[in-house]
Amino acid sequence: MNRMVFSLALGVGLAVNAVPLMAQPSNFLELYRSWKNEDKKVVIAPASARTKIKTKVRTNFSGRKRAAALRLPHKHKSSEITVEEVVAGEDNNDPFEPVNRLIFGFNEILDQVVLQPVSYTYRTIIPTPVRKGVSNAVANAKAPIVLANDVLQGKPVRARKTVMRFLINSTVGLGGLVDAAKAGGIEPHSEDFGQTLGVWGVPAGPYVVAPVLGPSSPRHLVGRAVDTLANPLTWLLADFSLLERMTPTMADIVTGHESIMDDANALRKASPDFYSAVRGIYRQKRKDDIADGEVDLDDLPEIPVE
Amino acid sequence: MVQAQSGAERHVIKIANDVMQLARSGSRGSVLHGRFVRLLGRYANMNAVARFALGRYSRKLPNSQKQKYYKLVKAYVAGLFVYYADDFKGQGLEIISSRKSGKFTIVKSQIKLGGGKKPVVWRVYSSGNSHRVTDVNIRGVWMSIQMRQKFTNLLKRNGGDFNKLMAFLSEYKNWMPA
């Protein structure tokens, strides 16, 4: 419950803080024209005008110009960036960067001191099939949340798959320990309320690093809070001790961390700045999750081929 | 009914087979790295990706450093392949769908790996009968965008000093498995 309240408070707090940041002057067309006129400095567009202008740009432009004009990031408090940066998609929409880096540093220490040793120990002493079973059970326990979000996003086919997976894995799959549905050809997928908000057109807002939770955005944090509140496990375990209530969350964190630990370590080694590498991957991954892996050709940057 | 494969799809299948064969070859370290550098040269337009990865700094790269930069980007990407070689030891590639837009085709595929399947999306540039991969998306992340974010951030933090970028790219020798 503590974690839930914390997430909710953090989510609401960040969302409230983000509102004034979304009210800076400027618009997409002005930006586009500035770019055409090769002005180097521009003021970033207000959220209020965003949708309207975006539609206008979509109607009036096509191809590369449209893609470039639509790649305008969200607003910043320090609202000046170069048009070249915007067009090149190099704006990071990270107005809290100094604070984010501090929290990121804290999370890194936590990762090195607690999570990595726990994950290594878990990997060393628990055989792979058992780890796989725990991971499957954790994923199966999230099915009600996935289903709710499938429905909220208006995706009946995916909702049906989620129901089928839950029924098969909870019975034939021994309470979720075995992913029998996957063996039968029903592949898993994930959905959360943050993604649902994205599908509904709610902007992600600026990049935020949350303590313990890591890379996020106001939209994602609100989504996490809603998912936690809507999760039947949260209420089923409400009267249990703190340790018992935290068990599913801890299992989720440890299995999740163990599965990405090697990739994260590789990224640390192969990145000049781990913070910005994680930020970039988080953004791309969330966008991909919201689009269910579908690629919008217009949204891809132009790669000039000679 | 089996649909006829497009040139871009055939190109992707050919690359994937070569990559998986290379990953399973038993070669390691610098030998594997050298072979993958050659494979990149054969199938991918790495110079275009390298130029794109510089973002707004691409016009500022001195001509005298261009060839060195292109070579290092290829070596860096090959280093990543060596690091993740085990992930590419798949049993085959399955084309899910492909969509053409102008000279580019987006090919969605799955690598069969162990009991599961790993989705990989390819962006292929076609000119006549010639095809070249210009980008790859693994687990929702486009390689070119990720590289551009890394490189432009590094250049921004170092006042556009290309020597710093070159030094970073050369470090692949330190983290690549021997």
GROMACS .gro file of C-alpha atoms in nm:
model
  484
    1MET     CA    1   0.000   0.000   0.000
    2ASN     CA    2   0.290   0.233   0.084
    3ARG     CA    3   0.432   0.187  -0.264
    4MET     CA    4   0.093   0.251  -0.415
    5VAL     CA    5   0.044   0.575  -0.222
    6PHE     CA    6   0.400   0.679  -0.305
    7SER     CA    7   0.351   0.611  -0.677
    8LEU     CA    8   0.022   0.794  -0.677
    9ALA     CA    9   0.164   1.093  -0.492
   10LEU     CA   10   0.467   1.103  -0.718
   11GLY     CA   11   0.255   1.068  -1.030
   12VAL     CA   12   0.009   1.338  -0.932
   13GLY     CA   13   0.290   1.564  -0.809
   14LEU     CA   14   0.481   1.537  -1.133
   15ALA     CA   15   0.168   1.577  -1.342
   16VAL     CA   16   0.079   1.896  -1.156
   17ASN     CA   17   0.433   2.027  -1.190
   18ALA     CA   18   0.434   1.950  -1.558
   19VAL     CA   19   0.120   2.155  -1.635
   20PRO     CA   20   0.284   2.501  -1.630
   21LEU     CA   21   0.564   2.365  -1.850
   22MET     CA   22   0.312   2.280  -2.115
   23ALA     CA   23   0.201   2.639  -2.156
   24GLN     CA   24   0.488   2.806  -2.341
   25PRO     CA   25   0.412   3.018  -2.650
   26SER     CA   26   0.469   2.918  -3.018
   27ASN     CA   27   0.328   2.672  -3.274
   28PHE     CA   28   0.413   2.401  -3.522
   29LEU     CA   29   0.360   2.607  -3.835
   30GLU     CA   30   0.568   2.894  -3.703
   31LEU     CA   31   0.834   2.649  -3.616
   32TYR     CA   32   0.813   2.493  -3.959
   33ARG     CA   33   0.833   2.833  -4.127
   34SER     CA   34   1.123   2.933  -3.905
   35TRP     CA   35   1.298   2.619  -4.013
   36LYS     CA   36   1.233   2.698  -4.377
   37ASN     CA   37   1.369   3.050  -4.324
   38GLU     CA   38   1.667   2.897  -4.147
   39ASP     CA   39   1.617   3.082  -3.822
   40LYS     CA   40   1.834   2.912  -3.567
   41LYS     CA   41   1.642   2.981  -3.247
   42VAL     CA   42   1.275   2.920  -3.186
   43VAL     CA   43   1.033   2.920  -2.897
   44ILE     CA   44   0.857   2.589  -2.848
   45ALA     CA   45   0.484   2.545  -2.902
   46PRO     CA   46   0.208   2.551  -2.633
   47ALA     CA   47   0.017   2.233  -2.556
   48SER     CA   48  -0.313   2.412  -2.608
   49ALA     CA   49  -0.235   2.472  -2.972
   50ARG     CA   50  -0.063   2.143  -3.030
   51THR     CA   51  -0.348   1.922  -3.151
   52LYS     CA   52  -0.505   2.193  -3.364
   53ILE     CA   53  -0.182   2.283  -3.535
   54LYS     CA   54  -0.076   1.925  -3.574
   55THR     CA   55  -0.398   1.857  -3.766
   56LYS     CA   56  -0.329   2.164  -3.980
   57VAL     CA   57   0.022   2.046  -4.057
   58ARG     CA   58  -0.110   1.698  -4.139
   59THR     CA   59  -0.361   1.848  -4.381
   60ASN     CA   60  -0.128   2.094  -4.551
   61PHE     CA   61   0.195   1.903  -4.575
   62SER     CA   62   0.304   1.559  -4.677
   63GLY     CA   63   0.607   1.333  -4.680
   64ARG     CA   64   0.932   1.454  -4.530
   65LYS     CA   65   0.810   1.807  -4.454
   66ARG     CA   66   0.512   1.675  -4.264
   67ALA     CA   67   0.721   1.425  -4.073
   68ALA     CA   68   0.971   1.697  -3.981
   69ALA     CA   69   0.700   1.940  -3.873
   70LEU     CA   70   0.527   1.676  -3.662
   71ARG     CA   71   0.841   1.572  -3.484
   72LEU     CA   72   0.819   1.880  -3.263
   73PRO     CA   73   0.878   1.776  -2.905
   74HIS     CA   74   0.692   1.888  -2.600
   75LYS     CA   75   0.751   2.222  -2.442
   76HIS     CA   76   1.041   2.319  -2.223
   77LYS     CA   77   1.073   2.575  -1.952
   78SER     CA   78   1.401   2.689  -2.101
   79SER     CA   79   1.209   2.718  -2.424
   80GLU     CA   80   1.482   2.778  -2.678
   81ILE     CA   81   1.634   2.510  -2.891
   82THR     CA   82   1.763   2.533  -3.244
   83VAL     CA   83   1.539   2.440  -3.533
   84GLU     CA   84   1.813   2.205  -3.650
   85GLU     CA   85   1.785   2.021  -3.320
   86VAL     CA   86   1.409   1.990  -3.356
   87VAL     CA   87   1.426   1.874  -3.715
   88ALA     CA   88   1.702   1.627  -3.635
   89GLY     CA   89   1.488   1.495  -3.348
   90GLU     CA   90   1.768   1.572  -3.106
   91ASP     CA   91   1.561   1.752  -2.848
   92ASN     CA   92   1.544   1.540  -2.538
   93ASN     CA   93   1.235   1.691  -2.373
   94ASP     CA   94   1.415   1.659  -2.044
   95PRO     CA   95   1.365   1.989  -1.861
   96PHE     CA   96   1.432   1.823  -1.523
   97GLU     CA   97   1.763   1.678  -1.643
   98PRO     CA   98   1.978   1.788  -1.347
   99VAL     CA   99   1.729   1.641  -1.095
  100ASN     CA  100   1.672   1.337  -1.315
  101ARG     CA  101   2.046   1.271  -1.330
  102LEU     CA  102   2.065   1.287  -0.951
  103ILE     CA  103   1.783   1.036  -0.911
  104PHE     CA  104   1.934   0.825  -1.188
  105GLY     CA  105   2.261   0.822  -0.991
  106PHE     CA  106   2.073   0.712  -0.680
  107ASN     CA  107   1.900   0.436  -0.879
  108GLU     CA  108   2.237   0.326  -1.016
  109ILE     CA  109   2.376   0.293  -0.664
  110LEU     CA  110   2.066   0.099  -0.562
  111ASP     CA  111   2.112  -0.118  -0.867
  112GLN     CA  112   2.477  -0.193  -0.792
  113VAL     CA  113   2.435  -0.237  -0.416
  114VAL     CA  114   2.103  -0.420  -0.396
  115LEU     CA  115   1.943  -0.528  -0.723
  116GLN     CA  116   2.248  -0.667  -0.905
  117PRO     CA  117   2.367  -0.882  -0.612
  118VAL     CA  118   2.010  -1.006  -0.554
  119SER     CA  119   1.963  -1.081  -0.924
  120TYR     CA  120   2.299  -1.260  -0.952
  121THR     CA  121   2.223  -1.466  -0.641
  122TYR     CA  122   1.876  -1.546  -0.772
  123ARG     CA  123   2.026  -1.651  -1.107
  124THR     CA  124   2.298  -1.858  -0.940
  125ILE     CA  125   2.092  -2.054  -0.690
  126ILE     CA  126   1.761  -2.088  -0.870
  127PRO     CA  127   1.759  -2.323  -1.173
  128THR     CA  128   1.645  -2.176  -1.506
  129PRO     CA  129   1.313  -2.370  -1.524
  130VAL     CA  130   1.214  -2.246  -1.178
  131ARG     CA  131   1.308  -1.887  -1.267
  132LYS     CA  132   1.105  -1.921  -1.585
  133GLY     CA  133   0.813  -2.051  -1.379
  134VAL     CA  134   0.826  -1.755  -1.140
  135SER     CA  135   0.849  -1.515  -1.431
  136ASN     CA  136   0.548  -1.682  -1.597
  137ALA     CA  137   0.346  -1.666  -1.275
  138VAL     CA  138   0.424  -1.295  -1.230
  139ALA     CA  139   0.316  -1.229  -1.590
  140ASN     CA  140  -0.003  -1.434  -1.542
  141ALA     CA  141  -0.092  -1.235  -1.230
  142LYS     CA  142  -0.089  -0.918  -1.441
  143ALA     CA  143  -0.351  -1.057  -1.682
  144PRO     CA  144  -0.648  -0.866  -1.530
  145ILE     CA  145  -0.462  -0.536  -1.579
  146VAL     CA  146  -0.363  -0.629  -1.933
  147LEU     CA  147  -0.721  -0.727  -2.008
  148ALA     CA  148  -0.866  -0.405  -1.866
  149ASN     CA  149  -0.628  -0.202  -2.080
  150ASP     CA  150  -0.694  -0.414  -2.391
  151VAL     CA  151  -1.063  -0.329  -2.347
  152LEU     CA  152  -1.000   0.041  -2.272
  153GLN     CA  153  -0.793   0.063  -2.589
  154GLY     CA  154  -1.072  -0.097  -2.792
  155LYS     CA  155  -0.871  -0.405  -2.894
  156PRO     CA  156  -1.111  -0.702  -2.880
  157VAL     CA  157  -0.874  -0.950  -3.048
  158ARG     CA  158  -0.598  -0.880  -2.797
  159ALA     CA  159  -0.851  -0.887  -2.512
  160ARG     CA  160  -0.968  -1.231  -2.623
  161LYS     CA  161  -0.608  -1.351  -2.637
  162THR     CA  162  -0.547  -1.223  -2.284
  163VAL     CA  163  -0.855  -1.406  -2.152
  164MET     CA  164  -0.753  -1.726  -2.331
  165ARG     CA  165  -0.398  -1.701  -2.201
  166PHE     CA  166  -0.516  -1.642  -1.845
  167LEU     CA  167  -0.761  -1.933  -1.852
  168ILE     CA  168  -0.514  -2.177  -2.009
  169ASN     CA  169  -0.215  -2.076  -1.798
  170SER     CA  170  -0.412  -2.069  -1.472
  171THR     CA  171  -0.539  -2.423  -1.530
  172VAL     CA  172  -0.326  -2.629  -1.769
  173GLY     CA  173  -0.029  -2.404  -1.685
  174LEU     CA  174  -0.046  -2.492  -1.314
  175GLY     CA  175  -0.151  -2.152  -1.184
  176GLY     CA  176   0.060  -1.962  -1.433
  177LEU     CA  177   0.392  -2.139  -1.369
  178VAL     CA  178   0.392  -2.281  -1.722
  179ASP     CA  179   0.316  -2.067  -2.026
  180ALA     CA  180   0.100  -2.336  -2.185
  181ALA     CA  181  -0.085  -2.076  -2.394
  182LYS     CA  182   0.238  -1.969  -2.567
  183ALA     CA  183   0.318  -2.331  -2.642
  184GLY     CA  184  -0.027  -2.345  -2.802
  185GLY     CA  185   0.052  -2.045  -3.023
  186ILE     CA  186  -0.107  -1.764  -2.820
  187GLU     CA  187   0.178  -1.518  -2.779
  188PRO     CA  188   0.186  -1.289  -2.473
  189HIS     CA  189   0.162  -0.912  -2.494
  190SER     CA  190   0.172  -0.635  -2.239
  191GLU     CA  191  -0.055  -0.337  -2.184
  192ASP     CA  192  -0.070  -0.082  -1.906
  193PHE     CA  193  -0.275   0.227  -1.834
  194GLY     CA  194   0.012   0.453  -1.940
  195GLN     CA  195  -0.012   0.293  -2.285
  196THR     CA  196  -0.389   0.334  -2.280
  197LEU     CA  197  -0.349   0.706  -2.211
  198GLY     CA  198  -0.104   0.716  -2.503
  199VAL     CA  199  -0.356   0.546  -2.731
  200TRP     CA  200  -0.616   0.802  -2.620
  201GLY     CA  201  -0.381   1.080  -2.731
  202VAL     CA  202  -0.261   1.203  -2.392
  203PRO     CA  203   0.093   1.339  -2.440
  204ALA     CA  204   0.371   1.168  -2.244
  205GLY     CA  205   0.501   1.493  -2.099
  206PRO     CA  206   0.864   1.551  -2.011
  207TYR     CA  207   1.110   1.274  -1.931
  208VAL     CA  208   1.118   1.189  -1.562
  209VAL     CA  209   1.338   0.951  -1.365
  210ALA     CA  210   1.148   0.822  -1.063
  211PRO     CA  211   1.327   0.689  -0.755
  212VAL     CA  212   1.343   0.307  -0.770
  213LEU     CA  213   1.098   0.292  -1.064
  214GLY     CA  214   1.347   0.445  -1.309
  215PRO     CA  215   1.278   0.602  -1.652
  216SER     CA  216   0.926   0.737  -1.679
  217SER     CA  217   0.701   1.027  -1.773
  218PRO     CA  218   0.407   1.193  -1.598
  219ARG     CA  219   0.172   0.988  -1.819
  220HIS     CA  220   0.353   0.666  -1.739
  221LEU     CA  221   0.357   0.741  -1.365
  222VAL     CA  222  -0.014   0.814  -1.358
  223GLY     CA  223  -0.063   0.489  -1.549
  224ARG     CA  224   0.140   0.294  -1.295
  225ALA     CA  225  -0.063   0.440  -1.009
  226VAL     CA  226  -0.394   0.352  -1.179
  227ASP     CA  227  -0.272   0.000  -1.263
  228THR     CA  228  -0.168  -0.054  -0.901
  229LEU     CA  229  -0.506   0.066  -0.776
  230ALA     CA  230  -0.691  -0.147  -1.030
  231ASN     CA  231  -0.490  -0.461  -0.967
  232PRO     CA  232  -0.702  -0.715  -0.775
  233LEU     CA  233  -0.388  -0.837  -0.598
  234THR     CA  234  -0.347  -0.494  -0.436
  235TRP     CA  235  -0.686  -0.534  -0.265
  236LEU     CA  236  -0.664  -0.909  -0.203
  237LEU     CA  237  -0.342  -0.855  -0.008
  238ALA     CA  238  -0.454  -0.535   0.165
  239ASP     CA  239  -0.496  -0.701   0.506
  240PHE     CA  240  -0.170  -0.895   0.496
  241SER     CA  241   0.163  -0.788   0.645
  242LEU     CA  242   0.383  -0.544   0.456
  243LEU     CA  243   0.624  -0.822   0.361
  244GLU     CA  244   0.344  -1.036   0.221
  245ARG     CA  245   0.191  -0.741   0.037
  246MET     CA  246   0.526  -0.659  -0.117
  247THR     CA  247   0.602  -1.015  -0.230
  248PRO     CA  248   0.442  -0.990  -0.579
  249THR     CA  249   0.609  -0.651  -0.638
  250MET     CA  250   0.946  -0.782  -0.524
  251ALA     CA  251   0.910  -1.091  -0.742
  252ASP     CA  252   0.824  -0.864  -1.033
  253ILE     CA  253   1.126  -0.640  -0.969
  254VAL     CA  254   1.375  -0.926  -0.923
  255THR     CA  255   1.258  -1.133  -1.222
  256GLY     CA  256   1.236  -0.820  -1.438
  257HIS     CA  257   1.579  -0.701  -1.330
  258GLU     CA  258   1.736  -1.043  -1.380
  259SER     CA  259   1.601  -1.060  -1.736
  260ILE     CA  260   1.741  -0.721  -1.843
  261MET     CA  261   2.058  -0.721  -1.632
  262ASP     CA  262   2.291  -0.839  -1.911
  263ASP     CA  263   2.150  -0.594  -2.165
  264ALA     CA  264   2.180  -0.308  -1.917
  265ASN     CA  265   2.541  -0.397  -1.843
  266ALA     CA  266   2.619  -0.411  -2.216
  267LEU     CA  267   2.457  -0.072  -2.263
  268ARG     CA  268   2.665   0.070  -1.977
  269LYS     CA  269   2.982  -0.042  -2.150
  270ALA     CA  270   2.884   0.067  -2.501
  271SER     CA  271   2.746   0.412  -2.415
  272PRO     CA  272   2.939   0.732  -2.362
  273ASP     CA  273   2.659   0.853  -2.135
  274PHE     CA  274   2.444   0.578  -1.983
  275TYR     CA  275   2.180   0.825  -1.867
  276SER     CA  276   2.107   0.957  -2.217
  277ALA     CA  277   2.127   0.605  -2.365
  278VAL     CA  278   1.859   0.483  -2.122
  279ARG     CA  279   1.648   0.791  -2.193
  280GLY     CA  280   1.663   0.726  -2.568
  281ILE     CA  281   1.579   0.359  -2.538
  282TYR     CA  282   1.296   0.425  -2.291
  283ARG     CA  283   1.134   0.674  -2.531
  284GLN     CA  284   1.158   0.446  -2.831
  285LYS     CA  285   1.041   0.142  -2.638
  286ARG     CA  286   0.735   0.317  -2.491
  287LYS     CA  287   0.638   0.450  -2.832
  288ASP     CA  288   0.672   0.100  -2.976
  289ASP     CA  289   0.467  -0.051  -2.690
  290ILE     CA  290   0.188   0.200  -2.746
  291ALA     CA  291   0.186   0.124  -3.119
  292ASP     CA  292   0.190  -0.253  -3.043
  293GLY     CA  293   0.503  -0.282  -3.254
  294GLU     CA  294   0.337  -0.132  -3.563
  295VAL     CA  295   0.572   0.096  -3.757
  296ASP     CA  296   0.442   0.427  -3.890
  297LEU     CA  297   0.653   0.497  -4.199
  298ASP     CA  298   0.574   0.869  -4.181
  299ASP     CA  299   0.706   0.879  -3.829
  300LEU     CA  300   1.047   0.741  -3.918
  301PRO     CA  301   1.328   0.987  -3.972
  302GLU     CA  302   1.470   1.035  -4.319
  303ILE     CA  303   1.795   0.850  -4.370
  304PRO     CA  304   1.963   1.014  -4.669
  305VAL     CA  305   2.093   0.743  -4.899
  306GLU     CA  306   2.338   0.841  -5.171
  307MET     CA  307  -0.148  -1.974  -5.047
  308VAL     CA  308   0.220  -1.881  -5.038
  309GLN     CA  309   0.284  -1.523  -5.148
  310ALA     CA  310   0.582  -1.446  -5.369
  311GLN     CA  311   0.859  -1.277  -5.176
  312SER     CA  312   0.966  -0.928  -5.272
  313GLY     CA  313   1.329  -0.839  -5.341
  314ALA     CA  314   1.351  -0.663  -5.005
  315GLU     CA  315   1.218  -0.970  -4.824
  316ARG     CA  316   1.463  -1.199  -5.001
  317HIS     CA  317   1.743  -0.961  -4.909
  318VAL     CA  318   1.640  -0.970  -4.542
  319ILE     CA  319   1.623  -1.350  -4.540
  320LYS     CA  320   1.968  -1.371  -4.698
  321ILE     CA  321   2.119  -1.133  -4.438
  322ALA     CA  322   1.948  -1.308  -4.149
  323ASN     CA  323   2.071  -1.647  -4.264
  324ASP     CA  324   2.426  -1.516  -4.299
  325VAL     CA  325   2.411  -1.344  -3.959
  326MET     CA  326   2.277  -1.655  -3.784
  327GLN     CA  327   2.532  -1.874  -3.959
  328LEU     CA  328   2.807  -1.637  -3.849
  329ALA     CA  329   2.679  -1.636  -3.490
  330ARG     CA  330   2.676  -2.017  -3.487
  331SER     CA  331   3.013  -2.049  -3.662
  332GLY     CA  332   3.208  -2.082  -3.338
  333SER     CA  333   3.430  -1.786  -3.429
  334ARG     CA  334   3.494  -1.546  -3.145
  335GLY     CA  335   3.643  -1.207  -3.066
  336SER     CA  336   3.835  -1.027  -3.338
  337VAL     CA  337   3.784  -1.305  -3.596
  338LEU     CA  338   3.406  -1.288  -3.558
  339HIS     CA  339   3.429  -0.908  -3.555
  340GLY     CA  340   3.622  -0.899  -3.882
  341ARG     CA  341   3.376  -1.131  -4.052
  342PHE     CA  342   3.080  -0.923  -3.936
  343VAL     CA  343   3.244  -0.601  -4.059
  344ARG     CA  344   3.266  -0.761  -4.405
  345LEU     CA  345   2.903  -0.875  -4.384
  346LEU     CA  346   2.793  -0.522  -4.295
  347GLY     CA  347   2.981  -0.389  -4.596
  348ARG     CA  348   2.802  -0.637  -4.819
  349TYR     CA  349   2.442  -0.591  -4.702
  350ALA     CA  350   2.400  -0.260  -4.521
  351ASN     CA  351   2.438   0.102  -4.613
  352MET     CA  352   2.649   0.184  -4.310
  353ASN     CA  353   2.778   0.515  -4.447
  354ALA     CA  354   2.422   0.646  -4.470
  355VAL     CA  355   2.349   0.528  -4.115
  356ALA     CA  356   2.675   0.682  -3.993
  357ARG     CA  357   2.593   1.017  -4.154
  358PHE     CA  358   2.241   1.008  -4.012
  359ALA     CA  359   2.379   0.929  -3.665
  360LEU     CA  360   2.560   1.263  -3.662
  361GLY     CA  361   2.231   1.456  -3.685
  362ARG     CA  362   2.295   1.826  -3.717
  363TYR     CA  363   2.669   1.767  -3.681
  364SER     CA  364   2.689   1.572  -4.008
  365ARG     CA  365   2.777   1.879  -4.214
  366LYS     CA  366   3.050   1.971  -3.968
  367LEU     CA  367   3.244   1.647  -4.001
  368PRO     CA  368   3.569   1.740  -4.180
  369ASN     CA  369   3.629   1.557  -4.509
  370SER     CA  370   3.964   1.443  -4.377
  371GLN     CA  371   3.791   1.249  -4.095
  372LYS     CA  372   3.498   1.104  -4.291
  373GLN     CA  373   3.652   0.771  -4.395
  374LYS     CA  374   3.792   0.711  -4.047
  375TYR     CA  375   3.451   0.786  -3.894
  376TYR     CA  376   3.265   0.553  -4.134
  377LYS     CA  377   3.513   0.275  -4.062
  378LEU     CA  378   3.480   0.321  -3.687
  379VAL     CA  379   3.099   0.317  -3.698
  380LYS     CA  380   3.111  -0.011  -3.887
  381ALA     CA  381   3.358  -0.151  -3.634
  382TYR     CA  382   3.142  -0.026  -3.343
  383VAL     CA  383   2.823  -0.189  -3.479
  384ALA     CA  384   3.017  -0.511  -3.548
  385GLY     CA  385   3.142  -0.495  -3.187
  386LEU     CA  386   2.782  -0.483  -3.067
  387PHE     CA  387   2.706  -0.789  -3.279
  388VAL     CA  388   2.996  -0.980  -3.121
  389TYR     CA  389   2.865  -0.881  -2.778
  390TYR     CA  390   2.515  -1.006  -2.860
  391ALA     CA  391   2.623  -1.296  -3.083
  392ASP     CA  392   2.436  -1.549  -2.868
  393ASP     CA  393   2.110  -1.363  -2.935
  394PHE     CA  394   2.153  -1.423  -3.307
  395LYS     CA  395   2.205  -1.798  -3.290
  396GLY     CA  396   1.852  -1.847  -3.420
  397GLN     CA  397   1.715  -2.140  -3.612
  398GLY     CA  398   1.561  -1.937  -3.891
  399LEU     CA  399   1.380  -1.621  -3.990
  400GLU     CA  400   1.013  -1.589  -4.063
  401ILE     CA  401   0.879  -1.291  -4.260
  402ILE     CA  402   0.559  -1.156  -4.103
  403SER     CA  403   0.478  -0.874  -4.342
  404SER     CA  404   0.633  -0.601  -4.551
  405ARG     CA  405   0.518  -0.258  -4.658
  406LYS     CA  406   0.671  -0.038  -4.926
  407SER     CA  407   0.682   0.340  -4.919
  408GLY     CA  408   0.881   0.504  -5.197
  409LYS     CA  409   1.224   0.345  -5.211
  410PHE     CA  410   1.200   0.208  -4.858
  411THR     CA  411   1.040  -0.117  -4.746
  412ILE     CA  412   0.962  -0.204  -4.387
  413VAL     CA  413   0.999  -0.580  -4.339
  414LYS     CA  414   0.863  -0.730  -4.017
  415SER     CA  415   1.017  -1.060  -3.921
  416GLN     CA  416   1.073  -1.302  -3.635
  417ILE     CA  417   1.392  -1.487  -3.551
  418LYS     CA  418   1.319  -1.833  -3.418
  419LEU     CA  419   1.530  -1.867  -3.108
  420GLY     CA  420   1.510  -2.161  -2.869
  421GLY     CA  421   1.143  -2.206  -2.788
  422GLY     CA  422   1.050  -1.845  -2.866
  423LYS     CA  423   1.053  -1.589  -3.140
  424LYS     CA  424   1.228  -1.255  -3.137
  425PRO     CA  425   1.071  -0.978  -3.350
  426VAL     CA  426   1.306  -0.784  -3.575
  427VAL     CA  427   1.196  -0.506  -3.812
  428TRP     CA  428   1.415  -0.408  -4.107
  429ARG     CA  429   1.418  -0.090  -4.311
  430VAL     CA  430   1.543  -0.170  -4.658
  431TYR     CA  431   1.637   0.081  -4.929
  432SER     CA  432   1.582  -0.048  -5.281
  433SER     CA  433   1.710   0.092  -5.606
  434GLY     CA  434   1.627  -0.130  -5.901
  435ASN     CA  435   1.738  -0.480  -5.809
  436SER     CA  436   1.981  -0.354  -5.550
  437HIS     CA  437   1.878  -0.365  -5.182
  438ARG     CA  438   2.054  -0.234  -4.874
  439VAL     CA  439   1.948  -0.239  -4.511
  440THR     CA  440   1.947   0.113  -4.366
  441ASP     CA  441   1.807   0.038  -4.022
  442VAL     CA  442   1.711  -0.245  -3.786
  443ASN     CA  443   1.462  -0.242  -3.500
  444ILE     CA  444   1.517  -0.492  -3.220
  445ARG     CA  445   1.282  -0.498  -2.921
  446GLY     CA  446   1.122  -0.172  -3.029
  447VAL     CA  447   1.445   0.025  -3.063
  448TRP     CA  448   1.576   0.154  -3.397
  449MET     CA  449   1.952   0.125  -3.419
  450SER     CA  450   1.997   0.448  -3.617
  451ILE     CA  451   1.792   0.661  -3.377
  452GLN     CA  452   1.968   0.514  -3.076
  453MET     CA  453   2.307   0.579  -3.235
  454ARG     CA  454   2.213   0.935  -3.325
  455GLN     CA  455   2.102   1.006  -2.970
  456LYS     CA  456   2.430   0.867  -2.834
  457PHE     CA  457   2.656   1.042  -3.083
  458THR     CA  458   2.487   1.383  -3.085
  459ASN     CA  459   2.470   1.390  -2.706
  460LEU     CA  460   2.840   1.311  -2.687
  461LEU     CA  461   2.924   1.579  -2.944
  462LYS     CA  462   2.700   1.831  -2.770
  463ARG     CA  463   2.868   1.769  -2.434
  464ASN     CA  464   3.212   1.801  -2.592
  465GLY     CA  465   3.154   2.115  -2.797
  466GLY     CA  466   3.127   1.925  -3.126
  467ASP     CA  467   3.474   1.767  -3.091
  468PHE     CA  468   3.481   1.476  -3.337
  469ASN     CA  469   3.801   1.339  -3.184
  470LYS     CA  470   3.604   1.260  -2.867
  471LEU     CA  471   3.347   1.070  -3.075
  472MET     CA  472   3.622   0.879  -3.258
  473ALA     CA  473   3.783   0.793  -2.925
  474PHE     CA  474   3.451   0.663  -2.793
  475LEU     CA  475   3.390   0.453  -3.105
  476SER     CA  476   3.741   0.304  -3.080
  477GLU     CA  477   3.660   0.176  -2.731
  478TYR     CA  478   3.465  -0.118  -2.875
  479LYS     CA  479   3.788  -0.317  -2.843
  480ASN     CA  480   3.768  -0.279  -2.465
  481TRP     CA  481   3.412  -0.404  -2.413
  482MET     CA  482   3.385  -0.655  -2.698
  483PRO     CA  483   3.429  -1.014  -2.572
  484ALA     CA  484   3.771  -1.156  -2.666
   0.00000   0.00000   0.00000
